[in-house]
Amino acid sequence: MHLWSVRPLIAQALREDIGTGDVTTEAILPPGTPLVGRLVVKQAGRIAGLPVAEEVFRLLDPQVRMERHVDEGSDVAAGTVLATVSGEGRAILSAERVALNLLQRLSGIATATRDVCRAVADFPVRIADTRKTLPGLRALDKYAVRMGGGINHRFGLYDCVLIKDNHIAAAGSLSRAVEAVRRHVGHWIKVEVEADTLEQVDEAVRLGVDLILFDNMPPDEVAAAVRRVGGRAITEASGGITPENVRVYAATGVDVLSLGWLTHSVRALDISLDVQPGR
Amino acid sequence: MHLWSVRPLIAQALREDIGTGDVTTEAILPPGTPLVGRLVVKQAGRIAGLPVAEEVFRLLDPQVRMERHVDEGSDVAAGTVLATVSGEGRAILSAERVALNLLQRLSGIATATRDVCRAVADFPVRIADTRKTLPGLRALDKYAVRMGGGINHRFGLYDCVLIKDNHIAAAGSLSRAVEAVRRHVGHWIKVEVEADTLEQVDEAVRLGVDLILFDNMPPDEVAAAVRRVGGRAITEASGGITPENVRVYAATGVDVLSLGWLTHSVRALDISLDVQPGR
Amino acid sequence: MHLWSVRPLIAQALREDIGTGDVTTEAILPPGTPLVGRLVVKQAGRIAGLPVAEEVFRLLDPQVRMERHVDEGSDVAAGTVLATVSGEGRAILSAERVALNLLQRLSGIATATRDVCRAVADFPVRIADTRKTLPGLRALDKYAVRMGGGINHRFGLYDCVLIKDNHIAAAGSLSRAVEAVRRHVGHWIKVEVEADTLEQVDEAVRLGVDLILFDNMPPDEVAAAVRRVGGRAITEASGGITPENVRVYAATGVDVLSLGWLTHSVRALDISLDVQPGR
Amino acid sequence: MHLWSVRPLIAQALREDIGTGDVTTEAILPPGTPLVGRLVVKQAGRIAGLPVAEEVFRLLDPQVRMERHVDEGSDVAAGTVLATVSGEGRAILSAERVALNLLQRLSGIATATRDVCRAVADFPVRIADTRKTLPGLRALDKYAVRMGGGINHRFGLYDCVLIKDNHIAAAGSLSRAVEAVRRHVGHWIKVEVEADTLEQVDEAVRLGVDLILFDNMPPDEVAAAVRRVGGRAITEASGGITPENVRVYAATGVDVLSLGWLTHSVRALDISLDVQPGR
Amino acid sequence: MHLWSVRPLIAQALREDIGTGDVTTEAILPPGTPLVGRLVVKQAGRIAGLPVAEEVFRLLDPQVRMERHVDEGSDVAAGTVLATVSGEGRAILSAERVALNLLQRLSGIATATRDVCRAVADFPVRIADTRKTLPGLRALDKYAVRMGGGINHRFGLYDCVLIKDNHIAAAGSLSRAVEAVRRHVGHWIKVEVEADTLEQVDEAVRLGVDLILFDNMPPDEVAAAVRRVGGRAITEASGGITPENVRVYAATGVDVLSLGWLTHSVRALDISLDVQPGR
Amino acid sequence: MHLWSVRPLIAQALREDIGTGDVTTEAILPPGTPLVGRLVVKQAGRIAGLPVAEEVFRLLDPQVRMERHVDEGSDVAAGTVLATVSGEGRAILSAERVALNLLQRLSGIATATRDVCRAVADFPVRIADTRKTLPGLRALDKYAVRMGGGINHRFGLYDCVLIKDNHIAAAGSLSRAVEAVRRHVGHWIKVEVEADTLEQVDEAVRLGVDLILFDNMPPDEVAAAVRRVGGRAITEASGGITPENVRVYAATGVDVLSLGWLTHSVRALDISLDVQPGR
């Protein structure tokens, strides 16, 4: 993730929040009043988004400086001071909410991902995200998943083939769907097939696809499917996997568990900015 | 909320997801293949975002039609078919994820808001949102809060004055902050003050501000503050209010409870699209 | 007004004027030729827009420097040198027209506003603007009104309720319109009602609205209306108010006079850039 | 002027005015309420901008219809109904201000241009505009000048060479400036020279430039210059020309008078929208 | 390729060409003059871009109709009439150049790709493109390659790993580079390694990468490398492959030949629009 | 050409290529790894685009430095090191392709233009480009033509009148077309007429147009047409002119030869970036 590529999103967020002006701050704080703010986390968690938050302040005023006291991606206790922001007070107050909104979401995603990864750490399985993100936030959300120790699934409809029921029905059969895909897409793109039954699993293996997704299968069926694949494709399970049952799924031997709620039902990590007069 | 104003956001979401093309669908589904999809909700909840989801499909293909089976803003049981989408199959498959991502978030917000509103329905208090939303989504998130029965707090830094500690410190005193604001802003804009102590509450009342925000006050202190105000300003409490203690806060007599988690920690409502061949 | 938020408008203006290139300057002036330009005002007036003009030059070349000789918002005599611009000659010549176009308009608005404010300085009335501005210029035009000593009315349809005839007709009555508004909008937004008759004024007062606008009323009717309101709402008059009769309206005791011509019929203040070889 | 090219500007204007929503109209007017509005001009003048105003309404709702009762570019008496707008009431009320702001400005420009053209109608001189327009509005402002009977001067720095003092100083002499330009620009672009003295006029003629601009010259000097040119270049005068002295300048025999105030100091033509319930 | 995703590029092209207006057509052709244009190809070739050209005309006027006489992707003889465009004459004349510029380029790419594919048709090798395209045109250029019978290599730096010398040097060794990549990227993304020597080829095979690129190797070395790989990875050759030697490279048994000149040195196919009065 | 105006195009190209991230480089190269790259040209040619390439690297990281070893616009031998780029390794590797794509195209155009100019250097004729460019690249392509020693024809439909058959047919006659144009366009814009026959040439001369274009005429007819014009207009020939017959056309005495293939069928100049560890 290049900060460069996040700048348009940050600009959009600032425009949305500041609009025609921060009427309170502009009325009260004279230009040039220095302030110092400390980013304090109220809950234990894993921190992601410090460079993004810094960019928010600096987009409003390039002279604002942020000194980090913890590394991006580190685990912190409640009460930890994450960083100190100093410079033009107007910029700090007007950018505060946007910076926190992003930092809290990304840290929330990283923390949830870390927790799942830890829960299955004694299995060789990997935790992945999905495309269940919000407009404009996909690159950031997926970055936060990586910060939490997860891996990314495809970024969009364009960079990996995923053949589902509807595609199979439209093609007439799985083999015809795979054949159509191989004619159409380049040699550098992987092909994944969503399988609902063990028969479909067998067929997918026969067709030599790269990945097989077991969608909404109970754990024992996933285990059976994994055995049928026998290492001839990467296996992935998705649907109905919760923090409660994730170890059961991990024990099936599947290679990847992909979890929509990592990004579609984020619990923001509570972080605040304590501001003091600066020098 | 004009659909017109949401179109750029939807276009951005589609560009982000489709990128250089939906490689699977384009390889397999011939142009002109009709499909019919049913939007089915998997959990009970309140629905918000049907017009937005419709716009997603129609932006990709204006000929796609969506027939609604429930009204926007209605409460539905698990398993309810919300709407039927029909038309060009490629457009329906390629737009599916973006439509669901938005519909699930907005319905999640509406449901959570409805639940809080119901919990305090026997009190005259109103439930409001905050500015804790994500880049580009503020208007939609706040629309979903209204669909859930809540009211909106200010949309940004530009449309309501909210004087906080830092502003008071910078001005020297609350009265000087209020005075600065009244010189600067128009006569059509309300002035809210964040008060941490009863003394500040008294001073805010004396200054004739329009709204007073009790931030992070325990319920009994809120109750005391409300009494001190005695109806001379709109009162609002925020910070530390959860589904568990919301009735206690409602019982304080405060006019408005504003809840950041309505939008910063959204739990998506589970909705899927079941697709069948069309005619 | 953040300069940050004005940059897209300035970039648009420069693109519009420079297009595929300043053919004259690029043909004649070698890169690196230093020039010095003096911004000279040809008429007495109040100056607004110096930071905007500076930004125009600096967007084309960040090394260009502008030294101001008068403060933003100050009153100047004809012939005053407002500022000196120095640096890359190509940037100064190519940006000149855009910088002047903006500076002349904003100073024109500030001057006209100042003149009206002075004319009624012995009354407690305040002078406000309207939404009669041009695409993209609203924030700048309203900034210029503030520089002239006026206050701003609402920035758009989104930040203040203003109930007019058509709304009343659609709702059935003023009381039903107000009721609908109070259900729909948040507690932080003010409600203004446009009243054409004294009966409507009475009803608006009874309904407890925040502001009442007397539209196109003759001065004596405004005076009567103000008396009827008796301080229970902020009063505002608009329509048919000219420099000639503004004192008569001010004498009515109304709180605010809002004037469309401050921004829809601007007389640019004559300012030029005198350029000399630099060092 | 393609309406197609004006659409981004209109969208920007609507976004600026409507922002997060027209709170009044959305609260009060149910979707689907038909309204009919009549565009009525309050002053005599020449009308320009009807297609632009129509586009404003239709951008918000493509079903809105506008029936014109007068032709674009026609001269109308005070009280004339210009057009009738009918359709979705919400769109009509929310778009009203933006449509009027543009229509009033363009008609104001067309009227002022028409008046000057009429004043000099018995001379062969033509009236032209300048680059003194506002960001984003150049194409529209120049269209309005054409509607008023004027002609357009260059649209930007890119489509005509105009050599001024600073260019001559930088080049060393007028002849060297012209030579540099002829090396740099294509054969399809005209070359104009700004001349302050009769000697410069003679030199410009000798160099065979296409147009000569007499800047800030008194009328008798313009007359002398025109004689010196003797038809060997197009002649143009600018600076200090007012409605009062325009006939004196026209009498000099100069080919073109270019007037900055046509667009930098526009007096909006008073036009309103009278709205009634529709069917 | 969704036409929907090409629209911003087309709008940009039309804005670039039309700018402030098509002065010739607007001066001469009254609005509403119908014209009919025939797209005629002057050289034999393969046609790609008809839907794009149609979109150009329709963006300017949605009423313009294009009737195709040949299928997209078909091979045509010189003189073939590809399609007939009819409707508003102003739109047809003003859009002509942009439509032709795109159609000629895409058909040029498709024709060149077809010619190479034909030349090696008796080998199992496939012809691929590269990232050597121009800003904004990548999706279109790669579409044209597919129309010519080629396949696409990666669309950007984001959707396939390609490890080159500099990456290996920075990592210390190929195995460490591959290891770093596998930690960082998701399971759905393929890994390609650029190999300059047979030793590197052996190491890449050992590491189990998905694709191996032989860069700038002479044909016999490619043949040796292909034998060393022995089907354990997809093989690709690039660099120095011309229409003259392409069969020699194809004979090496390599899976894919990727050719930069398919898109970086395009020879436009000569196509013109013959316009006649319409009805 | 202002670099400032090219920045949006470069940003678009980088976004297109980098998308959600350069997965290879981000996985392998730690932030802060310095690299040094040398731009080496593989073929003799004329170099255009060095400032553009520099801007590509610097947009990704403003600290990257490029030291030029040859001047923009100079002729170089194969093997020449054009410039050295040094700084943040991630930025250099991720920007490489976009920088080369632009530099190779512009140098290809400049080289082809230079070659034609040289071929006709002993004639007074000038070589010009056309509007046959790609979306967004017109200003850059035309800049490269100037670097090659050519001149630019009009930049778009907006800055020069060019009356073709269809316009004449629509107007009824050439004289009526010219008359319509003179009423419509400003005095600063040139008028060119496309003539297919000597009769049309005569008429165009009689009407006093500024330029006459002989389209698709054989050389002897061009020579005859040039004699008929006798210097009373600038003459231009276009269509069917190739490197092989360009001297024959030049010998006709025509003023300008305009060549579409300079920009529509560009042969990229082969340039590569050799990267080494930096300090």
Short mmCIF file of N, CA, C and O in Angstrom, two decimals, chain A residues 168-230:
data_model
loop_
_atom_site.label_atom_id
_atom_site.label_comp_id
_atom_site.label_asym_id
_atom_site.label_seq_id
_atom_site.Cartn_x
_atom_site.Cartn_y
_atom_site.Cartn_z
N ILE A 168 -21.33 -22.03 -13.46
CA ILE A 168 -21.41 -23.42 -13.89
C ILE A 168 -22.73 -23.66 -14.63
O ILE A 168 -22.78 -24.24 -15.72
N ALA A 169 -23.82 -23.16 -14.04
CA ALA A 169 -25.13 -23.32 -14.68
C ALA A 169 -25.13 -22.67 -16.06
O ALA A 169 -25.62 -23.23 -17.04
N ALA A 170 -24.55 -21.49 -16.16
CA ALA A 170 -24.54 -20.78 -17.45
C ALA A 170 -23.68 -21.51 -18.47
O ALA A 170 -23.99 -21.52 -19.67
N ALA A 171 -22.60 -22.13 -18.02
CA ALA A 171 -21.69 -22.81 -18.95
C ALA A 171 -22.22 -24.20 -19.32
O ALA A 171 -21.85 -24.74 -20.36
N GLY A 172 -23.05 -24.80 -18.47
CA GLY A 172 -23.57 -26.14 -18.74
C GLY A 172 -22.92 -27.18 -17.85
O GLY A 172 -23.57 -28.14 -17.42
N SER A 173 -21.65 -26.97 -17.54
CA SER A 173 -20.95 -27.89 -16.63
C SER A 173 -19.69 -27.21 -16.14
O SER A 173 -19.25 -26.21 -16.71
N LEU A 174 -19.13 -27.78 -15.08
CA LEU A 174 -17.90 -27.20 -14.54
C LEU A 174 -16.79 -27.28 -15.57
O LEU A 174 -16.02 -26.33 -15.75
N SER A 175 -16.70 -28.43 -16.26
CA SER A 175 -15.58 -28.57 -17.20
C SER A 175 -15.68 -27.55 -18.32
O SER A 175 -14.68 -27.00 -18.77
N ARG A 176 -16.91 -27.27 -18.77
CA ARG A 176 -17.05 -26.26 -19.83
C ARG A 176 -16.77 -24.85 -19.29
O ARG A 176 -16.25 -24.00 -20.02
N ALA A 177 -17.09 -24.63 -18.04
CA ALA A 177 -16.78 -23.33 -17.44
C ALA A 177 -15.27 -23.13 -17.36
O ALA A 177 -14.74 -22.07 -17.71
N VAL A 178 -14.57 -24.18 -16.91
CA VAL A 178 -13.11 -24.07 -16.77
C VAL A 178 -12.47 -23.89 -18.15
O VAL A 178 -11.55 -23.07 -18.33
N GLU A 179 -12.98 -24.59 -19.11
CA GLU A 179 -12.46 -24.49 -20.47
C GLU A 179 -12.64 -23.06 -21.02
O GLU A 179 -11.72 -22.47 -21.60
N ALA A 180 -13.82 -22.49 -20.79
CA ALA A 180 -14.09 -21.13 -21.26
C ALA A 180 -13.13 -20.15 -20.60
O ALA A 180 -12.58 -19.26 -21.24
N VAL A 181 -12.91 -20.35 -19.31
CA VAL A 181 -12.01 -19.46 -18.59
C VAL A 181 -10.60 -19.56 -19.15
O VAL A 181 -9.91 -18.55 -19.34
N ARG A 182 -10.16 -20.77 -19.42
CA ARG A 182 -8.77 -20.94 -19.89
C ARG A 182 -8.56 -20.33 -21.27
O ARG A 182 -7.46 -19.91 -21.61
N ARG A 183 -9.61 -20.31 -22.08
CA ARG A 183 -9.51 -19.63 -23.37
C ARG A 183 -9.42 -18.12 -23.17
O ARG A 183 -8.73 -17.42 -23.89
N HIS A 184 -10.14 -17.63 -22.19
CA HIS A 184 -10.31 -16.18 -22.05
C HIS A 184 -9.18 -15.50 -21.27
O HIS A 184 -8.72 -14.42 -21.65
N VAL A 185 -8.75 -16.10 -20.20
CA VAL A 185 -7.82 -15.37 -19.32
C VAL A 185 -6.38 -15.79 -19.60
O VAL A 185 -6.10 -16.83 -20.18
N GLY A 186 -5.49 -14.92 -19.14
CA GLY A 186 -4.07 -15.13 -19.37
C GLY A 186 -3.53 -16.28 -18.52
O GLY A 186 -4.19 -16.80 -17.61
N HIS A 187 -2.31 -16.66 -18.83
CA HIS A 187 -1.65 -17.78 -18.17
C HIS A 187 -1.19 -17.44 -16.77
O HIS A 187 -0.73 -18.30 -16.04
N TRP A 188 -1.25 -16.21 -16.40
CA TRP A 188 -0.71 -15.74 -15.13
C TRP A 188 -1.80 -15.66 -14.05
O TRP A 188 -1.53 -15.21 -12.94
N ILE A 189 -3.01 -16.04 -14.37
CA ILE A 189 -4.11 -15.85 -13.44
C ILE A 189 -4.57 -17.21 -12.91
O ILE A 189 -4.66 -18.17 -13.66
N LYS A 190 -4.80 -17.30 -11.59
CA LYS A 190 -5.21 -18.57 -11.01
C LYS A 190 -6.72 -18.77 -11.17
O LYS A 190 -7.48 -17.82 -11.29
N VAL A 191 -7.10 -20.05 -11.12
CA VAL A 191 -8.51 -20.40 -11.28
C VAL A 191 -8.97 -21.11 -10.02
O VAL A 191 -8.38 -22.10 -9.60
N GLU A 192 -10.03 -20.53 -9.40
CA GLU A 192 -10.61 -21.14 -8.21
C GLU A 192 -12.03 -21.57 -8.53
O GLU A 192 -12.73 -20.93 -9.31
N VAL A 193 -12.46 -22.68 -7.92
CA VAL A 193 -13.81 -23.17 -8.14
C VAL A 193 -14.49 -23.32 -6.78
O VAL A 193 -13.88 -23.80 -5.82
N GLU A 194 -15.74 -22.85 -6.73
CA GLU A 194 -16.52 -23.01 -5.51
C GLU A 194 -17.25 -24.34 -5.59
O GLU A 194 -18.00 -24.59 -6.55
N ALA A 195 -17.02 -25.22 -4.61
CA ALA A 195 -17.63 -26.55 -4.65
C ALA A 195 -18.58 -26.72 -3.47
O ALA A 195 -18.23 -26.38 -2.33
N ASP A 196 -19.77 -27.21 -3.76
CA ASP A 196 -20.77 -27.42 -2.71
C ASP A 196 -20.85 -28.90 -2.30
O ASP A 196 -21.36 -29.21 -1.22
N THR A 197 -20.40 -29.78 -3.20
CA THR A 197 -20.50 -31.22 -2.92
C THR A 197 -19.15 -31.89 -3.18
O THR A 197 -18.28 -31.33 -3.85
N LEU A 198 -19.02 -33.11 -2.66
CA LEU A 198 -17.76 -33.84 -2.85
C LEU A 198 -17.57 -34.21 -4.32
O LEU A 198 -16.44 -34.30 -4.80
N GLU A 199 -18.68 -34.43 -5.04
CA GLU A 199 -18.56 -34.73 -6.46
C GLU A 199 -17.93 -33.54 -7.20
O GLU A 199 -17.07 -33.72 -8.07
N GLN A 200 -18.41 -32.35 -6.84
CA GLN A 200 -17.83 -31.17 -7.49
C GLN A 200 -16.35 -31.04 -7.14
O GLN A 200 -15.54 -30.61 -7.96
N VAL A 201 -16.01 -31.40 -5.91
CA VAL A 201 -14.61 -31.35 -5.50
C VAL A 201 -13.79 -32.26 -6.41
O VAL A 201 -12.74 -31.88 -6.95
N ASP A 202 -14.26 -33.48 -6.57
CA ASP A 202 -13.53 -34.44 -7.40
C ASP A 202 -13.34 -33.91 -8.83
O ASP A 202 -12.26 -33.99 -9.41
N GLU A 203 -14.44 -33.34 -9.36
CA GLU A 203 -14.35 -32.84 -10.73
C GLU A 203 -13.35 -31.69 -10.84
O GLU A 203 -12.57 -31.60 -11.79
N ALA A 204 -13.38 -30.82 -9.84
CA ALA A 204 -12.46 -29.68 -9.85
C ALA A 204 -11.02 -30.17 -9.81
O ALA A 204 -10.14 -29.66 -10.52
N VAL A 205 -10.75 -31.18 -9.00
CA VAL A 205 -9.39 -31.72 -8.92
C VAL A 205 -9.00 -32.28 -10.28
O VAL A 205 -7.89 -32.04 -10.79
N ARG A 206 -9.91 -33.03 -10.89
CA ARG A 206 -9.64 -33.62 -12.20
C ARG A 206 -9.30 -32.55 -13.24
O ARG A 206 -8.46 -32.76 -14.11
N LEU A 207 -9.97 -31.41 -13.12
CA LEU A 207 -9.76 -30.35 -14.11
C LEU A 207 -8.48 -29.56 -13.83
O LEU A 207 -8.11 -28.67 -14.60
N GLY A 208 -7.83 -29.87 -12.72
CA GLY A 208 -6.54 -29.23 -12.44
C GLY A 208 -6.63 -27.77 -12.06
O GLY A 208 -5.72 -26.99 -12.34
N VAL A 209 -7.71 -27.36 -11.41
CA VAL A 209 -7.80 -25.96 -11.00
C VAL A 209 -6.80 -25.69 -9.89
O VAL A 209 -6.30 -26.60 -9.24
N ASP A 210 -6.52 -24.39 -9.67
CA ASP A 210 -5.50 -24.02 -8.70
C ASP A 210 -6.01 -24.02 -7.27
O ASP A 210 -5.29 -24.35 -6.34
N LEU A 211 -7.26 -23.58 -7.09
CA LEU A 211 -7.82 -23.48 -5.74
C LEU A 211 -9.25 -24.00 -5.75
O LEU A 211 -9.97 -23.85 -6.74
N ILE A 212 -9.65 -24.60 -4.61
CA ILE A 212 -11.03 -25.05 -4.46
C ILE A 212 -11.59 -24.47 -3.18
O ILE A 212 -10.97 -24.56 -2.11
N LEU A 213 -12.75 -23.81 -3.33
CA LEU A 213 -13.41 -23.15 -2.20
C LEU A 213 -14.59 -23.99 -1.74
O LEU A 213 -15.51 -24.26 -2.51
N PHE A 214 -14.58 -24.40 -0.48
CA PHE A 214 -15.71 -25.12 0.12
C PHE A 214 -16.59 -24.09 0.79
O PHE A 214 -16.23 -23.51 1.80
N ASP A 215 -17.76 -23.86 0.20
CA ASP A 215 -18.60 -22.77 0.68
C ASP A 215 -19.72 -23.28 1.57
O ASP A 215 -20.51 -24.14 1.15
N ASN A 216 -19.78 -22.75 2.78
CA ASN A 216 -20.86 -23.10 3.71
C ASN A 216 -20.95 -24.61 3.98
O ASN A 216 -22.04 -25.16 4.14
N MET A 217 -19.81 -25.28 4.03
CA MET A 217 -19.79 -26.70 4.38
C MET A 217 -19.53 -26.85 5.87
O MET A 217 -18.72 -26.12 6.44
N PRO A 218 -20.19 -27.82 6.52
CA PRO A 218 -19.85 -28.12 7.92
C PRO A 218 -18.43 -28.69 8.01
O PRO A 218 -17.91 -29.23 7.02
N PRO A 219 -17.81 -28.58 9.17
CA PRO A 219 -16.39 -28.95 9.31
C PRO A 219 -16.08 -30.38 8.85
O PRO A 219 -15.07 -30.61 8.18
N ASP A 220 -16.92 -31.35 9.18
CA ASP A 220 -16.58 -32.73 8.80
C ASP A 220 -16.58 -32.90 7.28
O ASP A 220 -15.77 -33.63 6.72
N GLU A 221 -17.50 -32.18 6.61
CA GLU A 221 -17.52 -32.25 5.16
C GLU A 221 -16.28 -31.57 4.58
O GLU A 221 -15.70 -32.04 3.59
N VAL A 222 -15.87 -30.48 5.21
CA VAL A 222 -14.62 -29.84 4.77
C VAL A 222 -13.46 -30.81 4.91
O VAL A 222 -12.63 -30.96 3.99
N ALA A 223 -13.42 -31.53 6.04
CA ALA A 223 -12.32 -32.47 6.27
C ALA A 223 -12.31 -33.54 5.18
O ALA A 223 -11.25 -33.90 4.64
N ALA A 224 -13.49 -34.05 4.86
CA ALA A 224 -13.58 -35.07 3.82
C ALA A 224 -13.12 -34.52 2.47
O ALA A 224 -12.38 -35.16 1.72
N ALA A 225 -13.53 -33.28 2.20
CA ALA A 225 -13.17 -32.67 0.92
C ALA A 225 -11.66 -32.47 0.84
O ALA A 225 -11.04 -32.71 -0.20
N VAL A 226 -11.08 -32.02 1.93
CA VAL A 226 -9.62 -31.81 1.95
C VAL A 226 -8.90 -33.11 1.63
O VAL A 226 -7.93 -33.14 0.85
N ARG A 227 -9.40 -34.20 2.21
CA ARG A 227 -8.76 -35.50 1.92
C ARG A 227 -8.90 -35.87 0.44
O ARG A 227 -7.97 -36.37 -0.17
N ARG A 228 -10.09 -35.61 -0.11
CA ARG A 228 -10.30 -35.92 -1.54
C ARG A 228 -9.31 -35.14 -2.42
O ARG A 228 -8.84 -35.64 -3.44
N VAL A 229 -9.05 -33.89 -2.03
CA VAL A 229 -8.14 -33.06 -2.85
C VAL A 229 -6.71 -33.60 -2.76
O VAL A 229 -5.99 -33.66 -3.76
N GLY A 230 -6.34 -34.01 -1.56
CA GLY A 230 -5.03 -34.64 -1.39
C GLY A 230 -3.86 -33.79 -1.87
O GLY A 230 -2.91 -34.31 -2.45
#
